[in-house]
Tab-separated table of C-alpha atoms and ligand atoms in Angstrom:
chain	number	residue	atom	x	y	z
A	266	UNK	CA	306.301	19.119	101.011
A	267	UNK	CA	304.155	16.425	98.884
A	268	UNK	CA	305.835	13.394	98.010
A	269	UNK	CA	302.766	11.070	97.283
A	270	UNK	CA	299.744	11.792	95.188
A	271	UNK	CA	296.569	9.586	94.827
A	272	UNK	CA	294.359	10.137	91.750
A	273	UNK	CA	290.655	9.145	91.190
A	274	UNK	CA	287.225	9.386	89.687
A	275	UNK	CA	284.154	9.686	90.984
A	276	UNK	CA	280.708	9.839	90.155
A	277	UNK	CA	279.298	9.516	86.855
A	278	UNK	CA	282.107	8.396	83.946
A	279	UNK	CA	282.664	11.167	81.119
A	280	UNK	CA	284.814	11.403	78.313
A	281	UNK	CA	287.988	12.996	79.293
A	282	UNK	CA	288.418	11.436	82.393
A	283	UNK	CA	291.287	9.193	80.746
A	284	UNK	CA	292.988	12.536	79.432
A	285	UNK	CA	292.896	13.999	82.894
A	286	UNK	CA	294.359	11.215	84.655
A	287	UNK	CA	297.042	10.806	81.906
A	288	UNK	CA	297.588	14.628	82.827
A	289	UNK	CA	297.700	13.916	86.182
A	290	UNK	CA	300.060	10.754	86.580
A	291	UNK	CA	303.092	12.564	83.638
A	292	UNK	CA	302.933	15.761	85.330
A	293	UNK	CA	303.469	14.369	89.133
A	294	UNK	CA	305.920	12.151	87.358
A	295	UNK	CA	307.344	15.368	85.847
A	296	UNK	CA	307.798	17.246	89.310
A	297	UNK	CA	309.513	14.481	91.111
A	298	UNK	CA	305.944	12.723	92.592
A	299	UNK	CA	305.458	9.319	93.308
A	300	UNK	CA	301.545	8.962	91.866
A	301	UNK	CA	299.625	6.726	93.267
A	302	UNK	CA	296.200	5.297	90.960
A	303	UNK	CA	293.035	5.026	93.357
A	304	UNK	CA	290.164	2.503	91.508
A	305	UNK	CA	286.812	2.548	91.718
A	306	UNK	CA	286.413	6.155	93.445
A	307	UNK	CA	285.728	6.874	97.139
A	308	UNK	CA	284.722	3.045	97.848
A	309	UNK	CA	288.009	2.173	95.960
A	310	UNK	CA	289.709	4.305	98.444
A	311	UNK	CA	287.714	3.111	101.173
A	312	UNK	CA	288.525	-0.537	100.505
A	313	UNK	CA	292.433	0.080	99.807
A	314	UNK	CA	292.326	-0.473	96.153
A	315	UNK	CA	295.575	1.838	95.026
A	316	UNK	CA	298.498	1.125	93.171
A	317	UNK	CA	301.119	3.106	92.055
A	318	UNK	CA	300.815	4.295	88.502
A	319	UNK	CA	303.690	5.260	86.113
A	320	UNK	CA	304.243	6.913	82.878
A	321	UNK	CA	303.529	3.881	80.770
A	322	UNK	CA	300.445	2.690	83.094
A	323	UNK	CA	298.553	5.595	81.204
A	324	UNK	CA	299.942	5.238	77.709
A	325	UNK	CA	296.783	4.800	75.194
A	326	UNK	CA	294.813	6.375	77.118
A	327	UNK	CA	293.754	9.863	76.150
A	328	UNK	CA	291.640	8.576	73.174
A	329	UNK	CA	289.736	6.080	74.875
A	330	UNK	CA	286.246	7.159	76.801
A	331	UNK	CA	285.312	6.325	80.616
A	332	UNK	CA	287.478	5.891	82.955
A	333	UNK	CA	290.163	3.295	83.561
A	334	UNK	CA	290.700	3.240	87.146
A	335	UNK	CA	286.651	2.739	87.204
A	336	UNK	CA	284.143	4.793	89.166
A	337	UNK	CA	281.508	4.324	92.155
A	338	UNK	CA	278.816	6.486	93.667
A	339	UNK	CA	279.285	6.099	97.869
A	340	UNK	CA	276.589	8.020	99.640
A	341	UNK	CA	278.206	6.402	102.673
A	342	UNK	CA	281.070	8.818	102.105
A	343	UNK	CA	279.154	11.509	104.140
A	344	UNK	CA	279.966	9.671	107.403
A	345	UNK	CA	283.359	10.718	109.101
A	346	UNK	CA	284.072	7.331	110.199
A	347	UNK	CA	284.160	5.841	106.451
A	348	UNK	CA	286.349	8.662	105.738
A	349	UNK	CA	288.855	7.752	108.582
A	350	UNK	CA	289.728	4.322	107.288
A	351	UNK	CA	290.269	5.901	103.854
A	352	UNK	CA	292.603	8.151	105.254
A	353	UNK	CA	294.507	5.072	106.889
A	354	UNK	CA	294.602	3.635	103.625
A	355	UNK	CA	296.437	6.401	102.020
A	356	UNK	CA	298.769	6.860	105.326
A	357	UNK	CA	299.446	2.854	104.917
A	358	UNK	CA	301.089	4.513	100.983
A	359	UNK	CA	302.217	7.676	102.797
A	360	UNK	CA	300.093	9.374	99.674
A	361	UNK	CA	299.836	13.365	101.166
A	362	UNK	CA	297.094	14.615	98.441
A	363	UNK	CA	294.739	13.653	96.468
A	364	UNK	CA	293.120	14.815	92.354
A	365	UNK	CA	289.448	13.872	92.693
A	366	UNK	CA	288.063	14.005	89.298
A	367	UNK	CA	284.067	14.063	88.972
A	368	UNK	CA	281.015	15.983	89.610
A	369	UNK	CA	279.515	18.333	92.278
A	370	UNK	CA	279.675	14.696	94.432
A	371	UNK	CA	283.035	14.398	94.427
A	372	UNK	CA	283.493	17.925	95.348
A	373	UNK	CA	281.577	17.350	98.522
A	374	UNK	CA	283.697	14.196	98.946
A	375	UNK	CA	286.910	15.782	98.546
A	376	UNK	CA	286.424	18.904	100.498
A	377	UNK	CA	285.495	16.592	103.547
A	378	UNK	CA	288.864	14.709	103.323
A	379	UNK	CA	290.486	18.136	103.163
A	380	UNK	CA	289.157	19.524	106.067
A	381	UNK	CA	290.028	15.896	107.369
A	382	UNK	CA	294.068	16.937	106.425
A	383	UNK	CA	294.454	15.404	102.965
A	384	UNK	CA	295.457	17.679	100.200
A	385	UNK	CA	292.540	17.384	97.833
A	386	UNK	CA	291.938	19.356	94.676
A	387	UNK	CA	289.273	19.252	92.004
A	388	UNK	CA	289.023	19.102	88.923
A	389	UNK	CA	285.914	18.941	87.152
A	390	UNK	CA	284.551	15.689	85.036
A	391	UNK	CA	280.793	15.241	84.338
A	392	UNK	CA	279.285	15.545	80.846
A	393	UNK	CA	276.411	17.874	82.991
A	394	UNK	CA	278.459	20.985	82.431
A	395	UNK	CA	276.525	21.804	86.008
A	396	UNK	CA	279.482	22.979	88.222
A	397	UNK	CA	279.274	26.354	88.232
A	398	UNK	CA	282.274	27.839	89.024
A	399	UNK	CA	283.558	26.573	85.958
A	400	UNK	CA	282.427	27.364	82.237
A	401	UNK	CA	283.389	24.141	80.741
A	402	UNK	CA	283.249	20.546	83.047
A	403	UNK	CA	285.216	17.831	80.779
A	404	UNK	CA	283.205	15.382	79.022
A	405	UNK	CA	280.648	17.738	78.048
A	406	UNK	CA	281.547	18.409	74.527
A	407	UNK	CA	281.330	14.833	73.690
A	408	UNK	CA	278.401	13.824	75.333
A	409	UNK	CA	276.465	17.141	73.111
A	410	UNK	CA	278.256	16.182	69.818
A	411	UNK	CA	276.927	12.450	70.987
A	412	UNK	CA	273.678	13.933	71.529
A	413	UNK	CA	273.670	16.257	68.156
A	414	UNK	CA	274.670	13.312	66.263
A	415	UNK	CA	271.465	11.297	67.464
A	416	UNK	CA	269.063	13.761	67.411
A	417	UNK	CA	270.356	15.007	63.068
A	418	UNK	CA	269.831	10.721	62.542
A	419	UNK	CA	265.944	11.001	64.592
A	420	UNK	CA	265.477	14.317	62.393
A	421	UNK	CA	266.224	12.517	59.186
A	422	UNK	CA	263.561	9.565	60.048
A	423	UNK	CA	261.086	12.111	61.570
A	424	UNK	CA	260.924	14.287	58.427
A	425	UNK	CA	260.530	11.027	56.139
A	426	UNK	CA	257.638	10.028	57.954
A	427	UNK	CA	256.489	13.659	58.757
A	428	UNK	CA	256.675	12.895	62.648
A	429	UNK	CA	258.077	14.895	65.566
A	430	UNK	CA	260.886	13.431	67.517
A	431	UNK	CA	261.168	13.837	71.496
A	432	UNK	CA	264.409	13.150	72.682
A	433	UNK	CA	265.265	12.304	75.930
A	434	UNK	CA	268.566	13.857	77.574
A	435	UNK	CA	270.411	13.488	80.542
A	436	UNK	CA	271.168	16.330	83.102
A	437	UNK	CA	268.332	15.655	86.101
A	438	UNK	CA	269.404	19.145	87.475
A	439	UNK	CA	271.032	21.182	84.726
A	440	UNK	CA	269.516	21.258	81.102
A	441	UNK	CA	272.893	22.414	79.889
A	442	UNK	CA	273.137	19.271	77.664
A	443	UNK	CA	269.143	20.208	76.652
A	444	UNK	CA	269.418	23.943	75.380
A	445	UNK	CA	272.840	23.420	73.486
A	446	UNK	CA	271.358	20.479	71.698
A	447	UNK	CA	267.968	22.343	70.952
A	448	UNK	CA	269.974	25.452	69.354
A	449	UNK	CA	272.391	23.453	68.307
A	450	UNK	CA	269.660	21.005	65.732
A	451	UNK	CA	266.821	23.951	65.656
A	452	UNK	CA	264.326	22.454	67.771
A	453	UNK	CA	260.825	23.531	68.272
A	454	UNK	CA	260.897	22.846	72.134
A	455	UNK	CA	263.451	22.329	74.674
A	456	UNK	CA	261.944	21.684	78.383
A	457	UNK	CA	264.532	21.456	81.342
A	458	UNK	CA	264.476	22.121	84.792
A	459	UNK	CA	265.435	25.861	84.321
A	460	UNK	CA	263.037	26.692	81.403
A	461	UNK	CA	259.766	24.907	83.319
A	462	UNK	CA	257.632	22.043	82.048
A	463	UNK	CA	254.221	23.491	80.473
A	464	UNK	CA	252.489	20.862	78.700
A	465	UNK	CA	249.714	22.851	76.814
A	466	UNK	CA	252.494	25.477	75.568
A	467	UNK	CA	254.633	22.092	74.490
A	468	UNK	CA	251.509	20.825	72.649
A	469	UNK	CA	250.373	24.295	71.087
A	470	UNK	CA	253.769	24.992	69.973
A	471	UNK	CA	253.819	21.371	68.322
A	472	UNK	CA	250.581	21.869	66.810
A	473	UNK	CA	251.321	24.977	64.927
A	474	UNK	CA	254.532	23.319	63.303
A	475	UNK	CA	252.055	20.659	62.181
A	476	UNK	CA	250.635	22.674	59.756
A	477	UNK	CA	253.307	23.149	58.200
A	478	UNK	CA	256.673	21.251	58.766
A	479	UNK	CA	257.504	17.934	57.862
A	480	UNK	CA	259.143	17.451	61.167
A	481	UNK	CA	259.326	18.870	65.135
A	482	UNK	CA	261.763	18.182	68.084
A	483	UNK	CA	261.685	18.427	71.115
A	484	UNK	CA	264.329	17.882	73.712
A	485	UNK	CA	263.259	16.837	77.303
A	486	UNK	CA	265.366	16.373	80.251
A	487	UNK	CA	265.647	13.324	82.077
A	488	UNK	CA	263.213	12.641	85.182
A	489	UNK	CA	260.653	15.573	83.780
A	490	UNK	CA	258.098	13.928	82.517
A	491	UNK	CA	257.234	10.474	80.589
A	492	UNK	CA	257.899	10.880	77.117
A	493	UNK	CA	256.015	8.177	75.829
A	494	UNK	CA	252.924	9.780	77.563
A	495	UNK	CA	254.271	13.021	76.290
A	496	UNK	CA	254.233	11.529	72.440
A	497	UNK	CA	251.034	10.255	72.496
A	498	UNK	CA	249.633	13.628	73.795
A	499	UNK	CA	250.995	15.183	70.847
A	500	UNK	CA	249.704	12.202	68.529
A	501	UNK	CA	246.193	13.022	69.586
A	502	UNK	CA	246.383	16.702	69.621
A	503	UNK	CA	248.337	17.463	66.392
A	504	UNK	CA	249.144	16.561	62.573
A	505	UNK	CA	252.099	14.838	63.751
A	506	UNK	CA	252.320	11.411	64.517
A	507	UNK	CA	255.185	11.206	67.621
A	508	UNK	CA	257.480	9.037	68.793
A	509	UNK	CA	259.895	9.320	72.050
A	510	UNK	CA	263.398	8.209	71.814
A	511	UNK	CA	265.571	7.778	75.693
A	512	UNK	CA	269.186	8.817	74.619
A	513	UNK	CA	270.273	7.035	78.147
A	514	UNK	CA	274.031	6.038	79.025
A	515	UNK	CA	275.230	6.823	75.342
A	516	UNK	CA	275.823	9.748	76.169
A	517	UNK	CA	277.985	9.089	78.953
A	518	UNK	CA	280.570	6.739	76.175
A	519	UNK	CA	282.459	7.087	73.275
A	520	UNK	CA	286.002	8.535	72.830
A	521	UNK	CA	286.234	11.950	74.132
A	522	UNK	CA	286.296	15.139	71.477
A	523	UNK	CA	289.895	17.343	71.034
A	524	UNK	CA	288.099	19.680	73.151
A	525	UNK	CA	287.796	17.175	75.884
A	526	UNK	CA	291.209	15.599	75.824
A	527	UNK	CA	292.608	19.202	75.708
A	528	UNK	CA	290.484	20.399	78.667
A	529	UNK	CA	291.285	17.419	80.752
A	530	UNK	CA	294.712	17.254	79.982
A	531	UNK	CA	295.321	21.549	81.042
A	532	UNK	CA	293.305	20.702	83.942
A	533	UNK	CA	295.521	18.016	84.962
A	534	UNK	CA	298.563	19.926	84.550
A	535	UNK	CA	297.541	22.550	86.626
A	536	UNK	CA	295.857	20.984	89.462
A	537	UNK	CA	298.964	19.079	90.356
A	538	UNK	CA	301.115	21.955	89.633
A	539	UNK	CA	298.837	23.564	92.261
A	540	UNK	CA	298.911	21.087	94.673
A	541	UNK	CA	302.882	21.340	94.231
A	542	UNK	CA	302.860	25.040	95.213
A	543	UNK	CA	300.924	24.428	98.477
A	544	UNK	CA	296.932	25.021	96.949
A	545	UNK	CA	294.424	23.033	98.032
A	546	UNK	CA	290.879	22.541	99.463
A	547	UNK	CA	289.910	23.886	95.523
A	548	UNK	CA	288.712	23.124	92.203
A	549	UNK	CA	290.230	23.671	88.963
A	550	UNK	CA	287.509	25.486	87.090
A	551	UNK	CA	287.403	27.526	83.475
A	552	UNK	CA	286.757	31.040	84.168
A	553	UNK	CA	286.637	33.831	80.778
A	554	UNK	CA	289.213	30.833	79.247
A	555	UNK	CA	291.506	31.020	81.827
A	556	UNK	CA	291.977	28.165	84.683
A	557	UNK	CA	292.109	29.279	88.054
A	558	UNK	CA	291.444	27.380	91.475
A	559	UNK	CA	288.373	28.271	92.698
A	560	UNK	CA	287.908	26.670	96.894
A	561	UNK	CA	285.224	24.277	97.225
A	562	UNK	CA	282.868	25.751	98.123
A	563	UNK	CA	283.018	28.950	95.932
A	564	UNK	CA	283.188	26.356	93.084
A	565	UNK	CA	280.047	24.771	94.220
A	566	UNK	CA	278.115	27.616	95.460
A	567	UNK	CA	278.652	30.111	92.736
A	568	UNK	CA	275.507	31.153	91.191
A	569	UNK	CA	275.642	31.086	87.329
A	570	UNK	CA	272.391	29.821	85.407
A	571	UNK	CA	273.584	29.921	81.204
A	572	UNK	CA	270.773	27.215	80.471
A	573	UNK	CA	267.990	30.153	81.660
A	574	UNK	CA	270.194	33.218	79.416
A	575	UNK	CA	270.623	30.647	76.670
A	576	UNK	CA	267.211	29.660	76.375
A	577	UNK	CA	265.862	33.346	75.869
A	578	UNK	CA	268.169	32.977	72.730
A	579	UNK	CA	266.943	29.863	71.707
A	580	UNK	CA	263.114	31.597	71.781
A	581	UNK	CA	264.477	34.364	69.302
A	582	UNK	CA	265.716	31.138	66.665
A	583	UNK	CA	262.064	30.629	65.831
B	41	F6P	O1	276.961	11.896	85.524
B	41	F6P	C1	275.874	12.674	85.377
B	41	F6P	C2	274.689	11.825	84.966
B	41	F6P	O2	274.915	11.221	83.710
B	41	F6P	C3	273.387	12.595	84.972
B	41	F6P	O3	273.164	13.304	83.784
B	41	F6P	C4	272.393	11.513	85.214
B	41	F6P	O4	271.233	12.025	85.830
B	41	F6P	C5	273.116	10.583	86.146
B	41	F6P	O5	274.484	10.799	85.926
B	41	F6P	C6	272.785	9.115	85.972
B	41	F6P	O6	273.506	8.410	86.901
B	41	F6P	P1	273.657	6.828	86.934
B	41	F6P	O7	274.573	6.434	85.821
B	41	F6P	O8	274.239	6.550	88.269
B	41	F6P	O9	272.298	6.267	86.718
């Protein structure tokens, strides 16, 4: 029976993350648990940084964004022998499971310590919305309402100075934040990994709204091509003067939407609940509005592409 529960973030920060820990630490309070915080992430864990966490350690938290026991990327946590003196570190608390919180990294990272003999379950925190076994990852609605809100400010200046706007998103290998912004603000292009980057299409396309809009945007995703190059392409080859804007880490800040806290805080209920009845080795994940957990590597595998389904959609708005 668990006694001891860790709980930590990995990966990439999103709004939520608080929420979900909050969720995490009251409800293992809740059932009897002794909850243990882990900072920092994997490398927290690997250098021993837990303490134990109670009720009040997360009070104020589920408005604020990022993540207060911090975050860390460690490639190193591939290699077994990294992993071993992690799991002597939660022995050393007598902690029996772990709630990883993060991205398809994290995933990887948990389901190795699993398969090492610590109870680990997932729950899903990236504002990517790229884990597919879920519909919704938490942090997602902010970071689009973050991005909608930039892009309706760039579409005001653009249409004063009849220019088109190119936006730069994040999501290096799901354009989930990309197509829900372009339908979302009525752009004229969105190019993401799924939909394909064709330059002469992006420039025709721009040139016909030249002749006669006052404004254009288009949404890129991160790491597809350089947008500065892209905006002086478009310069030269249509009415429209154009200027590139790189959204960057904003979109990774700011205090997490009701959706978000809500999400994180179900998700944190139930994994831990979960963990309680003897489930682990899985992912909480958002399936037809329901939560169910999904094992790793259903979670990660499962193939589910909305950005391509969306974006035929999107090509009917014009
Ligand atoms: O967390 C996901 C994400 O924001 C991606 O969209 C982006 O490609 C990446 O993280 C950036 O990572 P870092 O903050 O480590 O540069």
């Amino acid at each position: 029976m668990i006694k001891k529960i860790g709980v930590l973030t990995s990966g990439g920060d999103a709004p939520g993350m608080n929420a979900a820990i909050r969720a995490v630490v009251r409800t293992g309070i809740n059932l009897g648990l002794e909850v243990y915080g882990i900072y920092d992430g994997f490398k927290g864990l690997y250098e021993g940084k837990i303490e134990r966490l109670f009720r009040k350690s997360v009070s104020e938290k589920i408005n604020q964004g990022g993540t207060f026991l911090g975050t860390a990327r460690l490639k190193e946590f591939a290699n077994p022998e990294i992993r071993e003196v992690a799991i002597e570190n939660l022995q050393e608390y007598g902690i029996d499971a772990l709630v990883c919180i993060g991205g398809d990294g994290t995933y990887h990272g948990a389901w190795a310590l699993d398969k090492m003999g610590i109870k680990c379950i997932g729950i899903p925190g990236t504002i990517d919305n790229d884990i597919s076994g879920t519909d919704f990852t938490i942090g997602f609605d902010t970071a689009l309402n973050t991005v909608v809100d930039a892009v309706d400010k760039l579409r005001d200046t653009s249409s004063s100075h009849r220019r088109c706007s190119i936006i730069e998103v994040m999501g290096r290998n799901c354009g989930a934040i990309a197509i829900w912004t372009g339908i979302s603000v009525g752009a004229e292009v969105v190019a993401c990994k799924e939909t394909g980057y064709n330059e002469d299409e992006i420039v025709e396309t721009i040139r016909n709204a030249s002749k006669s809009k006052r404004h254009a945007i288009v949404i890129v995703t991160e790491h597809l091509t350089d947008v500065d190059k892209l905006a002086e392409l478009i310069t030269a080859n249509t009415q429209f003067e154009a200027r590139a804007t790189v959204l960057g880490h904003i979109q990774r800040g700011g205090k997490p939407t009701p959706k978000d806290r809500v999400l994180a805080s179900v998700m944190g209920v139930k994994a831990v609940e979960e963990l309680v009845n003897g489930n682990n080795g899985c992912a909480i994940c958002q399936v037809d509005n329901k939560l169910v957990p999904i094992p790793f590597e259903q979670a990660l595998k499962t193939k589910r592409d909305q950005v391509t389904e969306f974006y035929k959609a999107f090509k009917q708005l014009w």
